[in-house]
Amino acid sequence: MEEDYTGDVTVDEWRQLWKDGKTDFINPELSPMFTKHVDKMLNSREKVKTFVPFCGKVVEMKWLWNKGHEVVGVECGEEAIKDFFTENKIDYSIVEVPEVKGKLYKSDDGRIRLYCCDFYLFNSAIQSSFEAVWDSGALNAVNLDDQEKYVNIIKSLMGNKCINPTVADELSVTCEKLRNWFNGGFRVVESDFMKPDEKLESFGFTGLHLYTISKI
């Protein structure tokens, strides 16, 4: 998701946005940050196990799948997940996952697994040892009081030498904050900056930073 919600938005409110089709924040194209930095994220590796938090129906997941990689996402809006599989003509199955009080939508080849649940119920006992994380605004969408809790989950999911490009607006996320959160065994580098286009400006963005977070 590429939006700047810094107020208290509940899981139920996010679900309602998807149900009501109020999804102007969706980018139907690959993120410029993704296309510019995906090679660094994948680092010449094949079949990279990639985590996409607050995944919605971002098109980067289909791109990664097409390239032979493995994608695991978490999204509370069931409509988003159904739309992703339907719009991309990917056959899938659904199973209940009591551990997260939700469902798993899984492509028939098993390489896309999208969990429909409250993000904070997801943990490393469900999936772990990720080699890459693509955060295209999830941290920005987290309520300010929940940011550190969110980061702790992400840290627990990142496997050895995992590369996590995180796109964030400076209003709620700064490099200093990230370095404080990802201390001990992680490296945070400010890698890029992009001025907002007209659509992003309408959401209050002053600019997008890309931080490369690596587990070392």
Short mmCIF file of C-alpha atoms in Angstrom, two decimals:
data_model
loop_
_atom_site.label_atom_id
_atom_site.label_comp_id
_atom_site.label_asym_id
_atom_site.label_seq_id
_atom_site.Cartn_x
_atom_site.Cartn_y
_atom_site.Cartn_z
CA MET A 1 0.00 0.00 0.00
CA GLU A 2 1.28 3.43 -0.82
CA GLU A 3 -0.60 5.76 1.50
CA ASP A 4 0.13 7.88 4.51
CA TYR A 5 -2.28 6.97 7.29
CA THR A 6 -0.74 8.10 10.54
CA GLY A 7 -3.96 8.25 12.53
CA ASP A 8 -5.57 5.36 14.35
CA VAL A 9 -6.98 3.15 11.61
CA THR A 10 -8.30 -0.16 12.88
CA VAL A 11 -8.18 -3.52 11.14
CA ASP A 12 -11.96 -3.36 10.71
CA GLU A 13 -11.66 0.06 9.09
CA TRP A 14 -9.06 -1.24 6.64
CA ARG A 15 -11.34 -4.16 5.81
CA GLN A 16 -14.21 -1.75 5.22
CA LEU A 17 -12.11 0.32 2.82
CA TRP A 18 -11.58 -2.77 0.69
CA LYS A 19 -15.24 -3.78 0.90
CA ASP A 20 -16.37 -0.30 -0.12
CA GLY A 21 -13.85 -0.11 -2.96
CA LYS A 22 -12.23 2.99 -1.46
CA THR A 23 -8.83 2.01 -2.74
CA ASP A 24 -7.51 5.10 -4.50
CA PHE A 25 -4.16 4.35 -2.85
CA ILE A 26 -3.64 1.35 -5.15
CA ASN A 27 -0.85 1.69 -7.70
CA PRO A 28 -1.76 -0.43 -10.76
CA GLU A 29 1.82 -0.21 -12.05
CA LEU A 30 5.10 -1.44 -10.66
CA SER A 31 6.54 1.00 -8.15
CA PRO A 32 9.44 3.01 -9.65
CA MET A 33 11.36 2.24 -6.46
CA PHE A 34 10.78 -1.47 -7.04
CA THR A 35 11.93 -1.48 -10.66
CA LYS A 36 15.00 0.55 -9.75
CA HIS A 37 16.07 -1.52 -6.74
CA VAL A 38 14.64 -5.02 -7.18
CA ASP A 39 17.96 -6.38 -8.46
CA LYS A 40 19.61 -5.32 -5.20
CA MET A 41 16.81 -6.97 -3.23
CA LEU A 42 17.11 -10.26 -5.09
CA ASN A 43 20.92 -10.03 -5.23
CA SER A 44 21.27 -12.48 -8.15
CA ARG A 45 19.49 -15.18 -6.16
CA GLU A 46 16.92 -17.60 -7.57
CA LYS A 47 13.65 -18.72 -5.95
CA VAL A 48 13.88 -15.98 -3.33
CA LYS A 49 11.35 -16.32 -0.50
CA THR A 50 9.87 -12.82 -0.30
CA PHE A 51 7.55 -11.35 2.32
CA VAL A 52 5.08 -8.59 1.42
CA PRO A 53 3.40 -7.01 4.49
CA PHE A 54 0.02 -5.29 4.04
CA CYS A 55 0.19 -6.71 0.55
CA GLY A 56 -3.22 -5.70 -0.79
CA LYS A 57 -3.04 -6.71 -4.44
CA VAL A 58 0.27 -5.05 -5.32
CA VAL A 59 1.49 -5.97 -8.78
CA GLU A 60 5.03 -6.59 -7.56
CA MET A 61 3.83 -9.96 -6.23
CA LYS A 62 2.83 -11.11 -9.72
CA TRP A 63 6.17 -9.86 -11.12
CA LEU A 64 8.12 -11.85 -8.51
CA TRP A 65 6.01 -14.94 -9.14
CA ASN A 66 6.56 -14.66 -12.90
CA LYS A 67 10.31 -14.61 -12.25
CA GLY A 68 10.12 -17.89 -10.32
CA HIS A 69 10.28 -16.48 -6.80
CA GLU A 70 8.15 -17.37 -3.77
CA VAL A 71 5.77 -14.76 -2.34
CA VAL A 72 4.13 -14.67 1.09
CA GLY A 73 1.86 -11.77 1.94
CA VAL A 74 -0.40 -10.65 4.76
CA GLU A 75 -3.53 -8.58 4.17
CA CYS A 76 -6.65 -8.06 6.28
CA GLY A 77 -8.87 -7.16 3.31
CA GLU A 78 -10.22 -10.37 1.79
CA GLU A 79 -11.48 -8.54 -1.32
CA ALA A 80 -7.92 -7.47 -2.12
CA ILE A 81 -6.61 -11.02 -2.05
CA LYS A 82 -9.47 -12.40 -4.13
CA ASP A 83 -8.99 -9.59 -6.63
CA PHE A 84 -5.27 -10.32 -6.89
CA PHE A 85 -5.80 -13.93 -7.89
CA THR A 86 -8.79 -13.21 -10.13
CA GLU A 87 -7.28 -10.25 -11.97
CA ASN A 88 -4.03 -12.14 -12.59
CA LYS A 89 -5.85 -15.36 -13.58
CA ILE A 90 -3.99 -17.43 -10.99
CA ASP A 91 -5.77 -20.54 -9.72
CA TYR A 92 -5.83 -20.87 -5.94
CA SER A 93 -7.26 -22.71 -2.97
CA ILE A 94 -8.35 -21.50 0.47
CA VAL A 95 -7.68 -23.09 3.85
CA GLU A 96 -8.55 -21.94 7.35
CA VAL A 97 -5.60 -21.00 9.57
CA PRO A 98 -6.76 -20.99 13.22
CA GLU A 99 -3.37 -19.74 14.44
CA VAL A 100 -3.99 -16.35 12.82
CA LYS A 101 -7.80 -16.44 13.06
CA GLY A 102 -7.90 -16.15 9.30
CA LYS A 103 -7.42 -17.87 5.96
CA LEU A 104 -4.61 -18.79 3.62
CA TYR A 105 -5.08 -18.17 -0.10
CA LYS A 106 -2.55 -20.34 -1.92
CA SER A 107 -1.76 -20.55 -5.63
CA ASP A 108 -1.99 -24.04 -7.06
CA ASP A 109 1.79 -24.15 -7.50
CA GLY A 110 2.26 -23.11 -3.86
CA ARG A 111 4.57 -20.19 -4.69
CA ILE A 112 2.07 -17.49 -3.69
CA ARG A 113 0.65 -17.71 -0.18
CA LEU A 114 -1.43 -14.78 1.01
CA TYR A 115 -2.71 -14.80 4.58
CA CYS A 116 -5.95 -12.95 5.22
CA CYS A 117 -5.72 -11.88 8.86
CA ASP A 118 -4.76 -9.18 11.32
CA PHE A 119 -1.05 -8.55 10.66
CA TYR A 120 -0.24 -8.61 14.38
CA LEU A 121 -1.39 -12.22 14.65
CA PHE A 122 1.18 -13.29 12.06
CA ASN A 123 4.50 -14.53 13.41
CA SER A 124 7.60 -16.59 12.67
CA ALA A 125 5.88 -19.80 13.75
CA ILE A 126 3.63 -19.43 10.68
CA GLN A 127 6.36 -18.53 8.15
CA SER A 128 9.98 -17.50 8.68
CA SER A 129 13.48 -17.31 7.20
CA PHE A 130 12.55 -14.83 4.51
CA GLU A 131 15.32 -13.88 2.10
CA ALA A 132 13.69 -10.61 1.05
CA VAL A 133 10.96 -8.22 2.22
CA TRP A 134 9.21 -5.74 -0.04
CA ASP A 135 7.64 -2.99 2.10
CA SER A 136 6.03 -0.53 -0.29
CA GLY A 137 4.42 1.63 2.37
CA ALA A 138 3.22 -0.84 4.99
CA LEU A 139 5.24 0.78 7.76
CA ASN A 140 3.75 4.12 6.71
CA ALA A 141 0.24 2.69 7.02
CA VAL A 142 0.86 1.44 10.56
CA ASN A 143 -0.52 3.52 13.42
CA LEU A 144 2.28 5.45 15.09
CA ASP A 145 1.83 3.63 18.39
CA ASP A 146 2.16 0.28 16.59
CA GLN A 147 5.26 0.99 14.50
CA GLU A 148 7.75 -0.63 16.84
CA LYS A 149 5.51 -3.68 17.26
CA TYR A 150 5.31 -3.95 13.48
CA VAL A 151 9.11 -3.69 13.16
CA ASN A 152 9.63 -6.41 15.78
CA ILE A 153 7.52 -8.82 13.71
CA ILE A 154 9.44 -7.93 10.55
CA LYS A 155 12.76 -8.48 12.33
CA SER A 156 11.64 -11.92 13.50
CA LEU A 157 10.75 -12.93 9.94
CA MET A 158 13.98 -11.80 8.27
CA GLY A 159 16.35 -14.69 7.65
CA ASN A 160 20.11 -14.69 7.21
CA LYS A 161 21.24 -12.02 4.70
CA CYS A 162 17.65 -10.93 4.12
CA ILE A 163 17.31 -7.65 2.19
CA ASN A 164 14.34 -5.44 3.04
CA PRO A 165 13.78 -2.35 0.87
CA THR A 166 11.31 -0.17 2.79
CA VAL A 167 9.54 2.75 1.10
CA ALA A 168 8.36 5.36 3.59
CA ASP A 169 7.35 9.00 3.86
CA GLU A 170 9.44 11.10 6.23
CA LEU A 171 6.40 12.41 8.12
CA SER A 172 6.13 9.26 10.22
CA VAL A 173 9.29 7.27 9.47
CA THR A 174 12.85 8.56 9.58
CA CYS A 175 16.23 6.95 9.08
CA GLU A 176 17.04 7.62 12.74
CA LYS A 177 13.92 5.78 13.84
CA LEU A 178 14.71 2.82 11.63
CA ARG A 179 18.28 2.60 12.91
CA ASN A 180 17.01 2.64 16.49
CA TRP A 181 14.51 -0.11 15.75
CA PHE A 182 16.80 -2.26 13.57
CA ASN A 183 19.79 -2.29 15.90
CA GLY A 184 21.99 -5.27 16.60
CA GLY A 185 22.44 -7.52 13.57
CA PHE A 186 20.86 -5.19 11.01
CA ARG A 187 22.12 -2.42 8.74
CA VAL A 188 19.95 0.50 7.54
CA VAL A 189 21.05 2.54 4.51
CA GLU A 190 19.13 5.44 3.01
CA SER A 191 19.22 4.41 -0.65
CA ASP A 192 16.91 6.66 -2.65
CA PHE A 193 14.44 9.55 -2.63
CA MET A 194 11.54 10.26 -4.96
CA LYS A 195 9.47 13.41 -5.15
CA PRO A 196 5.73 12.73 -4.92
CA ASP A 197 3.58 12.82 -8.02
CA GLU A 198 0.22 14.58 -7.97
CA LYS A 199 -1.60 11.51 -6.67
CA LEU A 200 0.83 10.96 -3.81
CA GLU A 201 0.72 14.64 -2.91
CA SER A 202 -3.05 14.34 -2.53
CA PHE A 203 -2.42 11.80 0.25
CA GLY A 204 -0.10 14.23 2.05
CA PHE A 205 3.21 12.82 0.90
CA THR A 206 6.19 15.20 0.90
CA GLY A 207 8.46 12.63 -0.72
CA LEU A 208 9.28 8.94 -0.61
CA HIS A 209 12.49 7.58 0.85
CA LEU A 210 13.76 4.09 0.21
CA TYR A 211 15.71 2.53 3.06
CA THR A 212 17.60 -0.70 2.47
CA ILE A 213 17.50 -2.81 5.63
CA SER A 214 19.78 -5.82 5.65
CA LYS A 215 20.24 -8.61 8.16
CA ILE A 216 23.97 -9.08 8.68
#
